[in-house]
PDB file of C-alpha atoms in Angstrom:
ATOM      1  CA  UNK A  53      81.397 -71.819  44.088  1.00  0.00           C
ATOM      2  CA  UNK A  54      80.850 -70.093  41.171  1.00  0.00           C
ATOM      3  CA  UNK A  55      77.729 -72.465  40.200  1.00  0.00           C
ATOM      4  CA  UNK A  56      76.254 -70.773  43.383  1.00  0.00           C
ATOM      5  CA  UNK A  57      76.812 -67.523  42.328  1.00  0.00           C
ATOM      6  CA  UNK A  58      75.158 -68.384  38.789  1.00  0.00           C
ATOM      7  CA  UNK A  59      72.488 -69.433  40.613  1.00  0.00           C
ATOM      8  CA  UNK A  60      71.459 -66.949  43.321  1.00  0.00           C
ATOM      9  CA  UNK A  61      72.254 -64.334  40.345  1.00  0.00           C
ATOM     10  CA  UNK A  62      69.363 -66.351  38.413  1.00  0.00           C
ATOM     11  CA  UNK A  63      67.282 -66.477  41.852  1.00  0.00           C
ATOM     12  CA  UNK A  64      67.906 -62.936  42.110  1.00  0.00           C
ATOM     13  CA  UNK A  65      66.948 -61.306  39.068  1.00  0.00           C
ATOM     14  CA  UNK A  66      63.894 -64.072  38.247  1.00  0.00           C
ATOM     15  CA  UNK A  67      61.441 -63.006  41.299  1.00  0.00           C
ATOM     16  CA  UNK A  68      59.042 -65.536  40.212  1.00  0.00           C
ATOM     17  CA  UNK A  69      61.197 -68.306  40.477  1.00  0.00           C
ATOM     18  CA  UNK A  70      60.814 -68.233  44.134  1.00  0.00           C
ATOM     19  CA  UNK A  71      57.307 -67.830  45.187  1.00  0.00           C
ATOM     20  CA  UNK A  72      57.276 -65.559  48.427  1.00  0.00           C
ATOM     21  CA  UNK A  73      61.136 -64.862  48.439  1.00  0.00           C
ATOM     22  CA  UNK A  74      63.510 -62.141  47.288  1.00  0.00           C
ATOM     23  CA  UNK A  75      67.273 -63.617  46.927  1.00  0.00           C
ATOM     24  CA  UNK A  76      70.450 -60.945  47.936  1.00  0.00           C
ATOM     25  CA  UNK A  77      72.901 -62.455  45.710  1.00  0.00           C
ATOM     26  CA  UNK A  78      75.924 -61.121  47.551  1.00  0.00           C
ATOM     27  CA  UNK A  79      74.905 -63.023  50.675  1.00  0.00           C
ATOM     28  CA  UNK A  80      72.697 -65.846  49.711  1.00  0.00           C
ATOM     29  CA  UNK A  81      69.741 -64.766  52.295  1.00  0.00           C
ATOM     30  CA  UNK A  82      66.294 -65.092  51.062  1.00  0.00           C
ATOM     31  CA  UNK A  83      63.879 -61.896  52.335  1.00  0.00           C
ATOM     32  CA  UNK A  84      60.239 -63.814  52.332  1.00  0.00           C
ATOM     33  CA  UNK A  85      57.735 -61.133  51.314  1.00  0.00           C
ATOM     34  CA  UNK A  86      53.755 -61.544  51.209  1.00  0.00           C
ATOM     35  CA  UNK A  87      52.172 -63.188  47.752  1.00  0.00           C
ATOM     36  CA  UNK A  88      48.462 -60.627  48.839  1.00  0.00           C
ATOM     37  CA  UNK A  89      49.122 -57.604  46.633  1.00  0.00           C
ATOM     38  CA  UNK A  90      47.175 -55.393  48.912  1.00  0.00           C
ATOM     39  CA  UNK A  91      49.686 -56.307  52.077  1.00  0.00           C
ATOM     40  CA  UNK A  92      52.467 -55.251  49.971  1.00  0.00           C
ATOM     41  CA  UNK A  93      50.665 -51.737  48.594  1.00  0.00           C
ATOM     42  CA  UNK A  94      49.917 -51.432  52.317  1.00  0.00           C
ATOM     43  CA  UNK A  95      54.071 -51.825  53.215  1.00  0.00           C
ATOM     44  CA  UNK A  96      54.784 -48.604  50.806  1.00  0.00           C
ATOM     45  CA  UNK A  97      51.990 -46.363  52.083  1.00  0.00           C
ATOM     46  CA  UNK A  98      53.425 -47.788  55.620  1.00  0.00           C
ATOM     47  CA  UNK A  99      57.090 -46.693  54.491  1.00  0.00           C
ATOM     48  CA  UNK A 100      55.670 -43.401  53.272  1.00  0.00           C
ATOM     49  CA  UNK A 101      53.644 -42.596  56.081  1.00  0.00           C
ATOM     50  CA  UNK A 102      56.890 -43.118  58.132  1.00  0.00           C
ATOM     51  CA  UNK A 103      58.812 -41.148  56.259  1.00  0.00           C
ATOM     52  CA  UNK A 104      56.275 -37.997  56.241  1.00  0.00           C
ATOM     53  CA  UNK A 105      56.170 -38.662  59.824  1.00  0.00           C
ATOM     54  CA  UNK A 106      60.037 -38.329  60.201  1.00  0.00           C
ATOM     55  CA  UNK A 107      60.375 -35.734  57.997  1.00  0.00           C
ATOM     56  CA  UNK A 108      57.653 -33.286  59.733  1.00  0.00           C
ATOM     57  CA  UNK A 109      59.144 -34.051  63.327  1.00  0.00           C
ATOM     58  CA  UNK A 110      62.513 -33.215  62.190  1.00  0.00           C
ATOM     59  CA  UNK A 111      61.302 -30.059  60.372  1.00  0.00           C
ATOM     60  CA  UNK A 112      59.951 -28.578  63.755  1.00  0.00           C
ATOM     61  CA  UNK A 113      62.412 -30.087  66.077  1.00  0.00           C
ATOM     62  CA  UNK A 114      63.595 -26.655  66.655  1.00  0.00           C
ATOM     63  CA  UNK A 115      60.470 -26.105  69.198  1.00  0.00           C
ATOM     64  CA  UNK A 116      62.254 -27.757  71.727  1.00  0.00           C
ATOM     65  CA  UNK A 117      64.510 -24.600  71.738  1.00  0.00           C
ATOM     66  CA  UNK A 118      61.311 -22.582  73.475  1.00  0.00           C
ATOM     67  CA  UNK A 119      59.659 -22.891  76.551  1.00  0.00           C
ATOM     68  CA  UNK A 120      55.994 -23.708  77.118  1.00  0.00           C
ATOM     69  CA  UNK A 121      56.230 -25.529  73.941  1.00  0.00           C
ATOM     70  CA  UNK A 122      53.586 -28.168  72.735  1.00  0.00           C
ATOM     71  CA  UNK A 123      54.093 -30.475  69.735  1.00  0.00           C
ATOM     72  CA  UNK A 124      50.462 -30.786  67.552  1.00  0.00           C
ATOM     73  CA  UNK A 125      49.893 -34.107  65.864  1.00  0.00           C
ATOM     74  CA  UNK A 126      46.618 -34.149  63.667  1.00  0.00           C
ATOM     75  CA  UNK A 127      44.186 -33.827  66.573  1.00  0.00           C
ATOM     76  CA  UNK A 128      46.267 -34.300  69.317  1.00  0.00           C
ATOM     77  CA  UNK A 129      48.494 -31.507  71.064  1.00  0.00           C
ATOM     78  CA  UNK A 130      51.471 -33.346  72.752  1.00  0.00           C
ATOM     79  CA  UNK A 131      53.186 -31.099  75.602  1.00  0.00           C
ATOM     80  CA  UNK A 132      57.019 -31.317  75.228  1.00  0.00           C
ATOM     81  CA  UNK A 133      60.381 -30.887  77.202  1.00  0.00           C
ATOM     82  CA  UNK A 134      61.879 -27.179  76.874  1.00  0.00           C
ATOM     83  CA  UNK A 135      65.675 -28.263  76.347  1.00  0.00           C
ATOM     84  CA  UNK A 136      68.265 -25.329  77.281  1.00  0.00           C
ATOM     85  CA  UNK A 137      71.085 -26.588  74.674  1.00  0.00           C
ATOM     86  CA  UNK A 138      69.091 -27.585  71.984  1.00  0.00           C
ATOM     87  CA  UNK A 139      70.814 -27.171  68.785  1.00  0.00           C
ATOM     88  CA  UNK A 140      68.512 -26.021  66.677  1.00  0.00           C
ATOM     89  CA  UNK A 141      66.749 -22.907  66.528  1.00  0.00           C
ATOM     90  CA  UNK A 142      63.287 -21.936  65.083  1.00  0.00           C
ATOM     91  CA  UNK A 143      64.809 -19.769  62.454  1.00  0.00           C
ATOM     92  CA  UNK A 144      66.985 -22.650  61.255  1.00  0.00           C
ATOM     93  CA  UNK A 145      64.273 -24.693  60.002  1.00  0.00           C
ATOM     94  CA  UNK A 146      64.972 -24.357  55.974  1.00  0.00           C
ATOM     95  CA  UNK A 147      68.557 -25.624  57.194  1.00  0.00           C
ATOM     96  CA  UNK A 148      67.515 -28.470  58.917  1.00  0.00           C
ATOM     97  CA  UNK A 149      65.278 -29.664  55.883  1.00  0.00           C
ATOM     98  CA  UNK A 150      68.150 -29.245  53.526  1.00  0.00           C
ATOM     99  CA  UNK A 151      70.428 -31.149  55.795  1.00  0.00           C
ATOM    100  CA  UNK A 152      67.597 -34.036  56.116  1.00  0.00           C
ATOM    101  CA  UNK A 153      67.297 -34.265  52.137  1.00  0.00           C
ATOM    102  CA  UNK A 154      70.773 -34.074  51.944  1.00  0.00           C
ATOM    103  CA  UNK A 155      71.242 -36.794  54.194  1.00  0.00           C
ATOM    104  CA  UNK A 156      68.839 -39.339  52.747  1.00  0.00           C
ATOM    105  CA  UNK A 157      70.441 -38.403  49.328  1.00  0.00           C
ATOM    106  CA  UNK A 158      73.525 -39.661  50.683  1.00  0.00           C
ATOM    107  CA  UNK A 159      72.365 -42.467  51.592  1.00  0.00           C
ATOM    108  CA  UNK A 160      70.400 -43.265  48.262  1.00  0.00           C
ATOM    109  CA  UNK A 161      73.819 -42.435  46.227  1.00  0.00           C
ATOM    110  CA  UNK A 162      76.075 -45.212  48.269  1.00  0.00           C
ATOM    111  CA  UNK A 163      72.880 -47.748  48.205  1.00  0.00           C
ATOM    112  CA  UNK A 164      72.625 -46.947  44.131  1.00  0.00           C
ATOM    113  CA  UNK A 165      76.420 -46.655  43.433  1.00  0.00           C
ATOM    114  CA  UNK A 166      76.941 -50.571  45.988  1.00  0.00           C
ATOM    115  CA  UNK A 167      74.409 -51.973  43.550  1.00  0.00           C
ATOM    116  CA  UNK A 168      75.462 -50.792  40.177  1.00  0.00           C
ATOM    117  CA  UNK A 169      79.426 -51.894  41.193  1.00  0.00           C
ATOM    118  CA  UNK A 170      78.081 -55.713  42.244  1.00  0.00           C
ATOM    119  CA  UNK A 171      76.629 -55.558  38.824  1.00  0.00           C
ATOM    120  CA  UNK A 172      79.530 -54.484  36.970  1.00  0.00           C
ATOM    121  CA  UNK A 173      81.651 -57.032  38.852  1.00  0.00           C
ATOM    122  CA  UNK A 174      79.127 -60.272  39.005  1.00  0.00           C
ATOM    123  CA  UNK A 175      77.974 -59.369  35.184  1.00  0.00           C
ATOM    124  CA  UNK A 176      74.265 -58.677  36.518  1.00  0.00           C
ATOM    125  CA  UNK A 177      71.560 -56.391  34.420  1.00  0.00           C
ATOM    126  CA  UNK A 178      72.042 -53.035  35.934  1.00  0.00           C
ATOM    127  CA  UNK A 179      68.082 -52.185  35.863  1.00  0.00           C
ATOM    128  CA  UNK A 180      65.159 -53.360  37.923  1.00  0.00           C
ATOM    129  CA  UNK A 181      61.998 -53.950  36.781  1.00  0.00           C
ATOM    130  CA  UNK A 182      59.655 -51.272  38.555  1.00  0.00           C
ATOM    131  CA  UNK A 183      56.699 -54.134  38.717  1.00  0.00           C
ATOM    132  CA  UNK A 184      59.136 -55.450  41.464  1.00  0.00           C
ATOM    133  CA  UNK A 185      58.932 -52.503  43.949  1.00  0.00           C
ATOM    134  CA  UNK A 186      56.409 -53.940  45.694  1.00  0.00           C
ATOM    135  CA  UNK A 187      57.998 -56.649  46.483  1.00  0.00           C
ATOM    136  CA  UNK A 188      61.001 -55.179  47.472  1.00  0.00           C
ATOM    137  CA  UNK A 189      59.450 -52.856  49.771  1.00  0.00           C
ATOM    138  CA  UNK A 190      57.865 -55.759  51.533  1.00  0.00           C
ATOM    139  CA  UNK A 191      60.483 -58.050  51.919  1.00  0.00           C
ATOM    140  CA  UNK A 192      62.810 -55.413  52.898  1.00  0.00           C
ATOM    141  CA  UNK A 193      60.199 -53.102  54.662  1.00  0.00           C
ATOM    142  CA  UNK A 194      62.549 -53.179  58.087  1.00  0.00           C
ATOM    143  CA  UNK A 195      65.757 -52.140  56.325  1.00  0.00           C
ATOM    144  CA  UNK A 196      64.715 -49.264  54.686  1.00  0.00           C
ATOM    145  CA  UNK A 197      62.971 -48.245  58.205  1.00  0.00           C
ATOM    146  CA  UNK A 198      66.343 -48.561  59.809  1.00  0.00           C
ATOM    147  CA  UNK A 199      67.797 -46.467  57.166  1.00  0.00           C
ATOM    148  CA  UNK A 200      65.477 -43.705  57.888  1.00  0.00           C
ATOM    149  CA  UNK A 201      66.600 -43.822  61.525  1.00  0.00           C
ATOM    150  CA  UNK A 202      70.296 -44.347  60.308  1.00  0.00           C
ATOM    151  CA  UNK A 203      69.282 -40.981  58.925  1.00  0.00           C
ATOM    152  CA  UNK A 204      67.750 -39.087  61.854  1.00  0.00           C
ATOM    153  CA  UNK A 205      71.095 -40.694  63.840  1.00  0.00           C
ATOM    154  CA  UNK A 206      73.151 -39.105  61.274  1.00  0.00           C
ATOM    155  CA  UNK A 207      71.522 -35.524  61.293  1.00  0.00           C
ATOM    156  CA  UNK A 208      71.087 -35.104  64.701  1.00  0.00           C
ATOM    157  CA  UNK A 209      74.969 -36.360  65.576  1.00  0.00           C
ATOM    158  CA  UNK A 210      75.771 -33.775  63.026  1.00  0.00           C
ATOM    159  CA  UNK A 211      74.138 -30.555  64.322  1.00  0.00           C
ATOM    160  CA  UNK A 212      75.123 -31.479  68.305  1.00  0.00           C
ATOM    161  CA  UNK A 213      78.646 -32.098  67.433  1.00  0.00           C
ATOM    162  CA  UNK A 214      79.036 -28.878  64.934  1.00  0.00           C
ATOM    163  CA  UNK A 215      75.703 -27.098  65.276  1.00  0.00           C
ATOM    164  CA  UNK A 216      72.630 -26.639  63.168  1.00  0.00           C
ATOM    165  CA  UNK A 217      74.162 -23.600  61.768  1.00  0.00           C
ATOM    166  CA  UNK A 218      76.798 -25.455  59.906  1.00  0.00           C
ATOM    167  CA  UNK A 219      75.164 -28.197  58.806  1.00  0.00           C
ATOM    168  CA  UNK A 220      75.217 -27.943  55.222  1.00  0.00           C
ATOM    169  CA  UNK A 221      74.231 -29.862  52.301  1.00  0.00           C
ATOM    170  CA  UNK A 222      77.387 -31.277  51.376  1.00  0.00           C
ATOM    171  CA  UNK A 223      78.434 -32.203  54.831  1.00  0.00           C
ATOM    172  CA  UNK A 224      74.947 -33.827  55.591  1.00  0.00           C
ATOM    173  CA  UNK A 225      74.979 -35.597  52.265  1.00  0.00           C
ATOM    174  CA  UNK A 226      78.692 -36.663  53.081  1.00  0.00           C
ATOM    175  CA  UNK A 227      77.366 -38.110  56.381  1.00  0.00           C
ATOM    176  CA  UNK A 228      74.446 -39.962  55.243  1.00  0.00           C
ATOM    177  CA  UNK A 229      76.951 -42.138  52.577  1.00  0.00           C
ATOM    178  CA  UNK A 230      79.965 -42.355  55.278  1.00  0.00           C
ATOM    179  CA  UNK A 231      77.073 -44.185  57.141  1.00  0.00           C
ATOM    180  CA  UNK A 232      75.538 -46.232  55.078  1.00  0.00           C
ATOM    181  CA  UNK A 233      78.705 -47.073  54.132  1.00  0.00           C
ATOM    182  CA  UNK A 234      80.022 -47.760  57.592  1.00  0.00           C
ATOM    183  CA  UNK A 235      76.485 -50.122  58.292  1.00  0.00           C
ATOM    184  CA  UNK A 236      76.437 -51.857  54.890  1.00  0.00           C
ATOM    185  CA  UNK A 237      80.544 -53.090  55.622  1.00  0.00           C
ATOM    186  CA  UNK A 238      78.773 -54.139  59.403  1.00  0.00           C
ATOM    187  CA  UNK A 239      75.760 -56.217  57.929  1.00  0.00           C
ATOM    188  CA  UNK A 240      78.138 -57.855  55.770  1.00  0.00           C
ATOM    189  CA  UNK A 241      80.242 -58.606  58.543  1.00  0.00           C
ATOM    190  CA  UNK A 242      78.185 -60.093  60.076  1.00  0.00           C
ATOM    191  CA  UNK A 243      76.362 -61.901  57.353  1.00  0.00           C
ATOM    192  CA  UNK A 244      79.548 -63.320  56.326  1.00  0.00           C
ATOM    193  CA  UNK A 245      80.054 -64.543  60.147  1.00  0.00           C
ATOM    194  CA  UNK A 246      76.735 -66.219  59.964  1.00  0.00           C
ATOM    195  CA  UNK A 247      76.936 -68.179  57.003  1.00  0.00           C
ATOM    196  CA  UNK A 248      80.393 -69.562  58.047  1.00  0.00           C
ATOM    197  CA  UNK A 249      78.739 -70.586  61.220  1.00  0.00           C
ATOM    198  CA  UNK A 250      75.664 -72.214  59.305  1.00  0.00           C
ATOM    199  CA  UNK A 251      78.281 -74.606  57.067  1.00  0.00           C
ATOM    200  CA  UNK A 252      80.253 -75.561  59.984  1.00  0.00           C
ATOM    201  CA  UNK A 253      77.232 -76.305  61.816  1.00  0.00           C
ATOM    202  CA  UNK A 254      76.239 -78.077  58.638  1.00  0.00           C
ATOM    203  CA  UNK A 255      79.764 -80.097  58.522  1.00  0.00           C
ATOM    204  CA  UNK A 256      79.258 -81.279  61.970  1.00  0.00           C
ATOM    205  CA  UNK A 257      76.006 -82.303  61.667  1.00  0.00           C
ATOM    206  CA  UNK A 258      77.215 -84.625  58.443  1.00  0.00           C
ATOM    207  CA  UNK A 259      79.977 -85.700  60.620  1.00  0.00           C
ATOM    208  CA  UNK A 260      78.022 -86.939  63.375  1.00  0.00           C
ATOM    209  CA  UNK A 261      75.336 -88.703  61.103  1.00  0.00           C
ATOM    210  CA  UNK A 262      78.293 -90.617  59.606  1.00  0.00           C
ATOM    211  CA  UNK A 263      79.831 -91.929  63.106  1.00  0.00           C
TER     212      UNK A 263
END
């Protein structure tokens, strides 16, 4: 056992020792990612151009609060719903925009604090090289989408369960690391389910070769 660990830890922080594949040490599942440098410059302007989008629709959310109200994207002027108990109001922008950093932050602080604990524990370097980010974003492209949704989820619950008007930075950035938290202990979960059920299925397939 702790061979393996030696090893994924080697897998892990040697990128190149696995052409096309990022290694998660904690779990032993290998993220592929693309070897064309321009497909994996493409995956961060895709995350960022998600993340602008999120950002700006969440900023002026609050038009669904009026009626006759029409959403403009670029060229394109999108009609939308007028909503009688929307939350959010159009003078409560500023709030909402704290409360979205806020929330993100949150979940940035549990992602940073989880990695630099398995380090401390499994004896691991505790710094990345930045020549890896690209990489990173590509292999992992559809986690850090779903925790910009995990995000949204989080605000949103947050201001139609309290209200917009007490949604404050602490509480938001509280939020987004109770849910990170709460998803990270999930994956794991599940991970953890999934690799049991790969070595039994491994055992029995030994089993039956034998007999």
């Amino acid at each position: 056992m702790e061979d393996r660990i030696k090893i994924l830890d080697f897998l892990t922080f040697s990128p190149d020792a696995l052409s096309g594949g990022l290694i998660h040490a904690g779990s032993g599942l290998v993220y592929r990612y693309s070897l064309s440098t321009w497909k994996r410059i493409l995956s961060i302007a895709e995350l960022l151009a998600i993340f602008i989008l999120v950002t700006y629709l969440v900023y002026y959310s609050s038009i669904l609060s009026l009626d006759n109200n029409s959403f403009q994207l670029l060229w394109w002027k999108i009609p939308l719903p007028y909503i009688e108990s929307w939350p959010i109001e159009m003078n409560q922008q500023s709030t909402i925009l704290l409360g979205w950093i806020a929330i993100l932050f949150g979940i940035i602080t549990h992602a940073a604090v989880g990695t630099v604990k398995r380090g401390q524990r499994e004896g691991l370097p505790p710094i990345y090289a930045t020549s890896d980010l690209s990489r990173y974003v590509n292999a992992r492209f559809g986690l850090l989408v779903r925790k910009i949704l995990l995000a949204v989820i989080g605000l949103f619950g947050l201001m139609f369960a309290s209200g917009a008007g007490s949604v404050t930075p602490l509480n938001a950035f509280l939020v987004g690391y109770s849910l990170d938290s709460f998803v990270e202990l999930f994956g794991t979960s599940l991970e953890q389910r999934s690799e049991t059920l790969a070595v039994t299925l491994r055992k029995q397939l030994k089993l039956n070769e034998e007999t």
